[in-house]
Amino acid sequence: MSTPTMTISPTAKPSDPARRPQQASLTSIFRPKTVALIGATENEGSVGRTVLRNLFATPFGGTIYPVNPKRPNVLGIKAYPSVKDIPEQVDLAVIVTPASSVPGIVGQCADAGVRGVVVISAGFKELGPSGAALETQVLAEARRGNMRLIGPNCLGVMNAVSGMNATFAKGIAKPGHVAFLSQSGALLTAILDWSHREQVGFSSFVSAGSMLDVSWGDLIDYFGDDPHTKAILIYMESIGDARSFLSAARQVALTKPIIVIKPGRTEQAAKAAASHTGSLTGGDDVIDAAFRRCGVLRVNNIADLFYMAEVLSKQPRPRGPKLTIVTNAGGPGVLATDALIGGKGELAPISPATLDQLNAFLPGPWSHNNPIDVLGDASAERYAKTLEIAAKDPQTDGLLVVLTPQDMTDPTKTAEALQKYAKISEPYPKPVLASWMGGPDVAAGEDILNRAGIPTFPYPDTAARVFTDMWRYSYNLKGLYETPTLPVNDRDTGPDRKTAEALISAVRAEKRTLLTEFESKALLTSYGIPTVQTIIAKTSAEAVGAAAKVNYPVVLKLHSLTITHKTDVGGVKLNLADSAAVERAFAEIQQSVTAKVGATAFDGVTVQPMIRTSDAYELILGSSLDPQFGPVLLFGTGGQLVEVFKDRSLGLPPLNATLARRMMEQTKIYGALKGVRGRKPVDQALLEQTLVRFSQLVAEQRWIKEIDINPLSVSADRIVALDARVVLHEPGVNEADLPKLAIRPYPVQYVHGFTTKDGTLTSIRPIRPEDEPLLVRFHSRLSERSVRMRYFAPLMLDLRTDHDRLTRVCFNDYDREIALVVDYIDPTSHQREIAGVARLSKIPNKAHAELSVLISDTMQNRGLGMELAKSLLKIAREEKLTKVSAEMLSENLDMQRVFEKLGFTLTSPADEQTVRAELELK
């Protein structure tokens, strides 16, 4: 059988197999051909009049229909009693009528087949329960008509490129390449007014309002595909659908910067939970962690929104945090340095070779260090030569040129001399920023630099801060798409999920929420997290016997079904050297617990070997719930003073090795873990995998509400959980009500084995980021025919091994697409290889998906194509999709027969070069 192959989507370019299907559902809102304004009026100062004037003020190539049941015309334009009376199909309905009328009007739009609605009207949930009830009715009508809806309580939307202005703002934005999305209509109008003065252009303005239907994820999806948009700026007051936002942002951020300003950096709104983790997570830090996880850059003020949009559109992202500053004055260089270090950037060291070159032509009194002070009499030529030499230094990641207007310095000529350095490419691309300090004297130079593509800033500390923001953005993206290392153990070693589930079920059957320490450690062990040997002892004699088994010295800890923190009730005794000490400790624990909380809280003790921790670090690893993002992970310095030090980082499960390392790098303790003052470094790879396994436990065992490992003892030769605490959800909670993970975990339910026709044992499973090296080998061995059959065109060798392309293949967002791989052990090389790849790409906002399959040449004719197609159809049904389609070359007859056997309907388009297969799922 020839290679089974189809395109990913009917709109994808054949040479771009990883492209997501085009989102067309919002096109009717942002590029309508017909617009109905429902509530159009002639009343001065009314929203209906202003929106109507705005729609007519800038022709956008569409037809406008005023709707007013009481007037035959509005402002001399023929009006219609209702949307159903309009003589042609309406793409967009803009509603400005009172809130009470909106549900009925949206229902009329649904009946008339309107595709998109913008509800500007206010008076909904912001007024209380009655308004919220109206919203429920509005959404039901929109869903009935399969319409998308923006609002309510919004300013409207405008497409500055086409000229469509469906807002009640004053005027329309200047055309440009930035989409500005805002939950604040007032802020949007202020930015619009500012943009007119500063001549800043936009592709679109969107007032999101209450976001009843269209979410941040929908908008990011749309503008991610919009060819006129190069950057997306967001003023966000609430996250809304967290999973949708993270999913869309992660998809788009790699190709278009998404920059967010979100107010509300306040103290934690909720009281600390009983767990250590609960007291250290929550609030605004979780938002930061979520943004890092999806590649979004968060800034603190409005000016930085536009600074970052500008620099990221003009300059490459830095590869590292090291900046070289070239200045003609010491003071501005110091200010820039302070801002750089404060933003966690670094001054680039000057290499000996660079120092020699600078010494050869700079005056003797130059700074001989970074910042490179070229002195107040610096000419344009001196600036240019310094910049050229500094840019070639491999130790620098970016450059900032600072100029102060002095009698001997010509700002205009200097700017002209620096134009050619706007695009530095050797030894690799580096951003170049400038600060031309002053007023009218530097204006011409600033203009020259800006037009050349070198962004300028009025102050050097601002420029340095922008560089650190650029690095932070680059760092987040790198972590997001860096290929993680394989697990320390064999790649197929997985958790003992059955044991974990049985343990949790047994505790829940007893109507308990708190796992004992023994149960908690058993749970950790089932996920491959090492724990110290633990034996339960109900009596003093049992404790002595257990101590003999684990060997002295030992630790006794309270065993209780109800006590949360053992140290608070005198429930921990350390370094017990003999049986007498064990007996004494048992009695003291029992007496202390009885005195403080009652005898019923004492259920015995656990006996554990005393772990020597003199050369070890105490860490904490935990998880608690966030109301928006669900389970949140914590890593940091542990021990009894964990809340005092508050050295921690947050992340969202699940993790891979790269993301685990990113969490570790954000803490102060990480520097010590790499080795300090004679201590050997810890096994970083093993610690990364411990975090990965812990995140897997949190992601898969959803009945867990809170979990702490404190301390997690880590040294050069050992990682072991010394204590653990697990709290489950209350007995009255239903499984359907359990918090949803913000990021969908690896779908283990779709893993299964398959034996090919010739008896080869294979594993069919969802793809993982760690598979990139295997996928490189897979592509490198494909014949040109197989490539053409899959991609409809030749695929250059560098594209087969290109990391940026392969990240889109391997780093699946399982809510959007599920790729399956077939792996097996090659009998010749004894290496694990990929034999085939199949992909189910969901079409946004529809229960449809596109299917594609590719089998390696050496593994064809063994039944893998049929098995992968059947597996994807089974997944499609489980994902509640209603339709699957595929496209293949007309010459691919064998694959056509496969799809016919599976019940697909095959049709040939007019070009007769391809065949389309479609299947309605039941």
XYZ file of N, CA and C in Angstrom, residues 613-782:
510
model
N 21.008 14.703 57.007
C 20.746 15.791 56.052
C 21.768 16.916 56.161
N 22.924 16.635 56.778
C 23.920 17.697 56.948
C 24.434 18.215 55.611
N 24.469 17.360 54.610
C 24.940 17.781 53.295
C 23.792 17.937 52.303
N 22.555 17.964 52.804
C 21.381 18.012 51.934
C 20.660 19.357 52.082
N 19.875 19.675 51.057
C 19.025 20.862 51.092
C 17.584 20.421 51.317
N 16.862 21.199 52.091
C 15.447 20.922 52.316
C 14.618 21.769 51.353
N 13.879 21.093 50.500
C 13.030 21.761 49.513
C 11.571 21.480 49.824
N 10.700 22.247 49.194
C 9.265 21.969 49.258
C 8.744 21.791 47.843
N 7.879 20.837 47.686
C 7.199 20.578 46.417
C 5.728 20.421 46.758
N 4.885 21.241 46.162
C 3.483 21.206 46.560
C 2.538 21.614 45.456
N 1.249 21.518 45.770
C 0.201 21.943 44.841
C -1.026 22.335 45.643
N -1.645 23.432 45.237
C -2.929 23.840 45.798
C -3.775 24.390 44.665
N -5.016 24.741 44.966
C -5.965 25.130 43.918
C -6.056 26.645 43.786
N -6.106 27.087 42.546
C -6.394 28.481 42.222
C -7.785 28.525 41.598
N -8.614 29.520 41.953
C -9.986 29.535 41.434
C -10.079 29.681 39.924
N -9.047 30.250 39.272
C -9.085 30.433 37.821
C -8.344 29.339 37.068
N -7.214 28.900 37.618
C -6.337 28.003 36.867
C -6.311 26.580 37.405
N -7.071 26.303 38.457
C -7.069 24.956 39.003
C -5.787 24.666 39.752
N -5.268 23.426 39.697
C -4.054 23.077 40.440
C -2.856 23.927 40.015
N -2.131 24.433 41.005
C -0.924 25.229 40.785
C 0.224 24.554 41.529
N 1.361 24.415 40.877
C 2.526 23.773 41.466
C 3.420 24.794 42.163
N 4.125 24.324 43.191
C 5.068 25.164 43.924
C 6.364 24.401 44.131
N 7.482 25.119 43.957
C 8.812 24.569 44.224
C 9.632 25.638 44.919
N 10.423 25.240 45.922
C 11.268 26.228 46.565
C 11.961 25.698 47.792
N 12.466 26.626 48.596
C 13.141 26.278 49.843
C 12.122 25.773 50.845
N 12.393 24.598 51.440
C 11.443 23.990 52.356
C 11.898 24.042 53.793
N 11.337 23.171 54.601
C 11.656 23.136 56.016
C 10.600 23.828 56.854
N 10.877 23.958 58.156
C 9.890 24.530 59.066
C 9.676 26.022 58.836
N 10.674 26.713 58.241
C 10.566 28.158 58.046
C 10.193 28.501 56.609
N 9.467 27.606 55.961
C 9.155 27.802 54.546
C 8.365 29.083 54.308
N 7.411 29.394 55.207
C 6.623 30.609 55.012
C 7.420 31.873 55.312
N 8.472 31.737 56.097
C 9.300 32.900 56.418
C 10.187 33.278 55.238
N 10.862 32.286 54.650
C 11.769 32.570 53.544
C 11.013 32.919 52.255
N 9.920 32.245 52.016
C 9.095 32.482 50.832
C 9.917 32.500 49.545
N 10.875 31.599 49.480
C 11.674 31.428 48.275
C 11.029 30.336 47.450
N 10.181 30.747 46.500
C 9.433 29.743 45.741
C 9.116 30.249 44.353
N 8.802 29.303 43.501
C 8.293 29.618 42.159
C 7.036 28.801 41.926
N 6.207 29.298 41.027
C 4.938 28.647 40.727
C 4.915 28.185 39.276
N 4.121 27.176 39.016
C 3.946 26.680 37.657
C 2.632 25.949 37.534
N 2.275 25.633 36.311
C 1.031 24.912 36.042
C 1.355 23.505 35.555
N 0.642 22.508 36.068
C 0.852 21.140 35.573
C 0.154 20.955 34.241
N 0.629 19.983 33.436
C 1.778 19.118 33.676
C 3.080 19.776 33.235
N 4.207 19.269 33.735
C 5.529 19.775 33.380
C 6.252 18.766 32.501
N 7.235 19.263 31.755
C 8.257 18.392 31.193
C 9.588 18.813 31.818
N 10.676 18.193 31.421
C 11.956 18.460 32.072
C 12.373 19.923 31.926
N 12.134 20.503 30.757
C 12.498 21.907 30.548
C 11.692 22.829 31.443
N 10.394 22.608 31.506
C 9.548 23.465 32.340
C 9.881 23.293 33.819
N 10.249 22.077 34.211
C 10.660 21.850 35.594
C 11.923 22.646 35.902
N 12.866 22.639 34.981
C 14.091 23.403 35.197
C 13.802 24.898 35.264
N 12.873 25.370 34.457
C 12.491 26.787 34.494
C 11.946 27.156 35.876
N 11.143 26.285 36.468
C 10.637 26.550 37.811
C 11.782 26.629 38.808
N 12.721 25.713 38.696
C 13.850 25.700 39.619
C 14.694 26.956 39.474
N 14.896 27.423 38.261
C 15.754 28.575 37.998
C 15.213 29.871 38.593
N 13.940 29.912 38.872
C 13.336 31.136 39.393
C 13.520 31.297 40.901
N 14.137 30.333 41.565
C 14.305 30.393 43.015
C 15.743 30.745 43.380
N 15.923 31.251 44.600
C 17.267 31.557 45.095
C 18.034 30.285 45.425
N 17.323 29.269 45.907
C 17.981 28.025 46.295
C 18.606 27.323 45.093
N 18.163 27.652 43.887
C 18.673 26.976 42.692
C 20.182 27.179 42.546
N 20.659 28.379 42.893
C 22.092 28.622 42.805
C 22.879 27.680 43.696
N 22.354 27.394 44.889
C 23.027 26.461 45.800
C 22.964 25.033 45.292
N 21.855 24.689 44.641
C 21.702 23.314 44.149
C 22.737 22.975 43.080
N 23.287 23.988 42.431
C 24.295 23.760 41.398
C 25.693 23.562 41.995
N 25.770 23.673 43.322
C 27.052 23.484 44.003
C 27.592 24.802 44.515
N 27.885 24.860 45.817
C 28.384 26.101 46.410
C 29.234 25.765 47.622
N 30.336 26.495 47.819
C 31.204 26.359 48.994
C 31.622 24.917 49.260
N 32.083 24.274 48.243
C 32.601 22.928 48.393
C 31.581 21.816 48.289
N 30.296 22.154 48.331
C 29.274 21.114 48.190
C 29.151 20.697 46.728
N 28.945 19.419 46.554
C 28.727 18.922 45.202
C 27.345 19.336 44.707
N 27.181 19.538 43.422
C 25.846 19.866 42.896
C 24.914 18.671 43.011
N 23.633 18.949 43.133
C 22.650 17.865 43.172
C 22.467 17.322 41.765
N 21.856 16.164 41.680
C 21.555 15.567 40.376
C 20.371 16.322 39.779
N 20.684 17.327 38.948
C 19.637 18.197 38.421
C 18.649 17.434 37.557
N 19.137 16.507 36.747
C 18.245 15.746 35.874
C 17.246 14.933 36.694
N 17.728 14.324 37.790
C 16.826 13.540 38.629
C 15.825 14.444 39.345
N 16.277 15.615 39.777
C 15.358 16.557 40.427
C 14.306 17.043 39.436
N 14.727 17.308 38.199
C 13.760 17.700 37.168
C 12.693 16.623 37.008
N 13.124 15.372 36.934
C 12.164 14.287 36.736
C 11.276 14.082 37.951
N 11.797 14.391 39.140
C 10.945 14.335 40.332
C 9.819 15.353 40.225
N 10.144 16.555 39.750
C 9.115 17.575 39.543
C 8.123 17.135 38.467
N 8.639 16.524 37.400
C 7.769 16.061 36.311
C 6.791 15.011 36.832
N 7.306 14.053 37.612
C 6.433 12.991 38.143
C 5.409 13.565 39.116
N 5.854 14.527 39.926
C 4.932 15.148 40.868
C 3.816 15.877 40.115
N 4.179 16.597 39.055
C 3.157 17.303 38.264
C 2.204 16.322 37.601
N 2.728 15.174 37.208
C 1.894 14.134 36.607
C 0.894 13.602 37.632
N 1.344 13.408 38.855
C 0.467 12.965 39.936
C -0.661 13.973 40.155
N -0.324 15.255 40.206
C -1.325 16.303 40.425
C -2.305 16.369 39.260
N -1.778 16.223 38.037
C -2.632 16.344 36.851
C -3.583 15.164 36.701
N -3.131 13.968 37.068
C -3.929 12.775 36.807
C -4.843 12.393 37.964
N -4.421 12.639 39.193
C -5.236 12.256 40.352
C -6.034 13.478 40.802
N -7.154 13.680 40.162
C -7.871 14.940 40.305
C -8.622 15.074 41.626
N -8.717 13.982 42.400
C -9.361 14.091 43.705
C -8.455 14.775 44.718
N -7.186 14.979 44.356
C -6.267 15.675 45.267
C -6.577 17.171 45.262
N -6.789 17.701 46.441
C -7.062 19.139 46.592
C -5.792 19.907 46.953
N -5.018 19.369 47.877
C -3.758 19.975 48.290
C -2.742 18.862 48.533
N -1.482 19.174 48.251
C -0.434 18.196 48.523
C 0.872 18.943 48.795
N 1.584 18.503 49.831
C 2.901 19.038 50.179
C 3.891 17.897 50.314
N 5.067 18.075 49.768
C 6.225 17.272 50.167
C 7.168 18.260 50.850
N 7.275 18.172 52.160
C 8.107 19.118 52.903
C 8.599 18.451 54.187
N 9.906 18.164 54.268
C 10.896 18.533 53.265
C 11.135 17.429 52.232
N 11.538 17.879 51.059
C 12.119 16.994 50.054
C 13.625 17.153 50.210
N 14.274 16.131 50.734
C 15.710 16.202 51.004
C 16.497 15.900 49.734
N 17.377 16.835 49.365
C 18.104 16.723 48.096
C 19.592 16.915 48.358
N 20.382 15.962 47.936
C 21.842 16.065 48.040
C 22.457 15.571 46.741
N 23.782 15.497 46.712
C 24.465 15.093 45.484
C 24.159 13.663 45.090
N 23.850 12.810 46.077
C 23.650 11.393 45.760
C 22.268 10.857 46.101
N 21.352 11.756 46.514
C 20.052 11.217 46.917
C 18.976 12.293 46.861
N 17.774 11.873 46.466
C 16.570 12.697 46.561
C 15.517 11.844 47.252
N 14.965 12.332 48.355
C 13.989 11.531 49.094
C 12.981 12.441 49.781
N 11.710 12.059 49.718
C 10.640 12.783 50.403
C 10.592 12.320 51.847
N 10.909 13.226 52.773
C 10.929 12.861 54.185
C 9.555 12.975 54.821
N 8.731 13.846 54.335
C 7.390 14.013 54.892
C 6.449 14.429 53.777
N 5.211 14.058 53.897
C 4.236 14.384 52.865
C 2.859 14.544 53.490
N 2.070 15.372 52.860
C 0.710 15.634 53.345
C -0.200 15.776 52.137
N -1.293 15.027 52.126
C -2.235 15.052 51.000
C -3.649 15.255 51.533
N -4.357 16.204 50.943
C -5.755 16.468 51.297
C -6.604 16.256 50.051
N -7.678 15.503 50.198
C -8.595 15.241 49.087
C -9.779 16.200 49.141
N -10.511 16.258 48.042
C -11.741 17.041 48.006
C -12.777 16.428 48.946
N -13.678 17.267 49.420
C -14.678 16.834 50.380
C -15.572 15.745 49.789
N -16.129 14.888 50.641
C -16.964 13.768 50.154
C -18.146 14.213 49.297
N -18.690 15.403 49.550
C -19.865 15.835 48.798
C -19.577 16.342 47.395
N -18.307 16.457 47.019
C -17.942 16.980 45.704
C -18.120 15.890 44.653
N -18.787 16.235 43.545
C -18.962 15.294 42.442
C -17.770 15.371 41.492
N -17.512 14.283 40.799
C -16.372 14.245 39.887
C -16.489 15.319 38.814
N -17.723 15.574 38.345
C -17.921 16.585 37.304
C -17.593 17.985 37.800
N -17.597 18.188 39.119
C -17.342 19.511 39.687
C -15.892 19.717 40.085
N -15.043 18.725 39.878
C -13.640 18.879 40.232
C -12.997 19.970 39.377
N -12.083 20.732 39.954
C -11.445 21.817 39.194
C -10.778 21.307 37.926
N -10.915 22.073 36.880
C -10.360 21.717 35.586
C -8.933 22.227 35.469
N -8.042 21.406 34.978
C -6.677 21.853 34.761
C -6.641 22.921 33.673
N -5.808 23.928 33.867
C -5.701 24.989 32.866
C -5.063 24.478 31.586
N -4.231 23.454 31.700
C -3.561 22.865 30.541
C -3.870 21.377 30.522
N -4.393 20.922 29.420
C -4.777 19.522 29.354
C -3.563 18.612 29.446
N -3.602 17.606 30.316
C -2.452 16.711 30.466
C -2.354 15.701 29.333
N -1.270 14.981 29.337
C -1.026 13.948 28.330
C -2.161 12.927 28.357
N -2.814 12.667 27.212
C -3.979 11.757 27.194
C -3.569 10.297 27.198
N -3.274 9.797 28.376
C -2.787 8.419 28.498
C -3.830 7.405 28.047
N -5.096 7.817 28.024
C -6.143 6.868 27.641
C -6.057 6.465 26.169
N -5.262 7.211 25.393
C -5.158 6.902 23.971
C -3.895 6.099 23.637
N -3.239 5.570 24.638
C -2.059 4.720 24.428
C -2.506 3.264 24.296
N -2.040 2.592 23.254
C -2.342 1.168 23.133
C -1.293 0.492 22.253
N -1.203 -0.806 22.371
C -0.267 -1.569 21.576
C -0.906 -2.053 20.278
N -0.054 -2.393 19.305
C -0.553 -2.913 18.026
C 0.524 -3.815 17.424
N 0.089 -4.951 16.916
C 0.986 -5.869 16.238
C 0.738 -5.795 14.748
N 1.769 -5.477 13.972
C 1.613 -5.334 12.524
C 1.424 -6.696 11.867
N 1.120 -6.667 10.577
C 0.847 -7.910 9.845
C 2.025 -8.876 9.879
N 3.240 -8.326 9.981
C 4.410 -9.208 9.988
C 4.859 -9.546 11.404
N 4.050 -9.169 12.417
C 4.358 -9.545 13.790
C 5.183 -8.546 14.567
N 5.462 -7.369 14.003
C 6.234 -6.350 14.718
C 5.388 -5.738 15.832
N 5.952 -5.693 17.040
C 5.241 -5.099 18.174
C 5.471 -3.596 18.182
N 4.399 -2.852 18.201
C 4.506 -1.391 18.204
C 3.644 -0.816 19.314
N 3.920 0.436 19.624
C 3.099 1.187 20.575
C 2.533 2.395 19.847
N 1.222 2.564 19.932
C 0.572 3.733 19.341
C 0.172 4.642 20.500
N 0.677 5.872 20.464
C 0.473 6.784 21.598
C 0.482 8.225 21.119
N -0.084 9.142 21.895
C 0.017 10.568 21.561
C 1.466 11.034 21.585
N 1.772 11.966 20.728
C 3.136 12.475 20.601
C 3.511 13.283 21.834
N 4.826 13.365 22.098
C 5.349 14.135 23.222
C 6.466 15.052 22.721
N 6.730 16.157 23.419
C 7.842 17.026 23.003
C 9.175 16.286 22.943
N 9.356 15.294 23.812
C 10.600 14.533 23.833
C 10.824 13.728 22.559
N 9.796 13.621 21.716
C 9.907 12.812 20.502
C 10.617 13.527 19.354
N 10.990 14.778 19.548
C 11.576 15.521 18.425
C 12.787 14.834 17.802
N 13.761 14.336 18.556
C 14.891 13.646 17.917
C 14.448 12.439 17.094
N 13.467 11.691 17.593
C 12.961 10.545 16.835
C 12.275 11.004 15.559
N 11.577 12.144 15.632
C 10.873 12.644 14.459
C 11.850 13.161 13.408
N 12.972 13.689 13.827
C 14.011 14.105 12.883
C 14.486 12.895 12.086
N 14.772 11.794 12.785
C 15.210 10.576 12.081
C 14.101 10.054 11.175
N 12.873 10.113 11.648
C 11.731 9.640 10.855
C 11.648 10.397 9.532
N 11.722 11.731 9.595
C 11.612 12.535 8.375
C 12.823 12.348 7.452
N 13.985 12.164 8.049
C 15.196 12.059 7.227
C 15.197 10.812 6.363
N 14.397 9.809 6.728
C 14.398 8.548 5.999
C 13.237 8.416 5.017
N 12.403 9.444 4.920
C 11.267 9.372 4.008
C 11.722 9.546 2.565
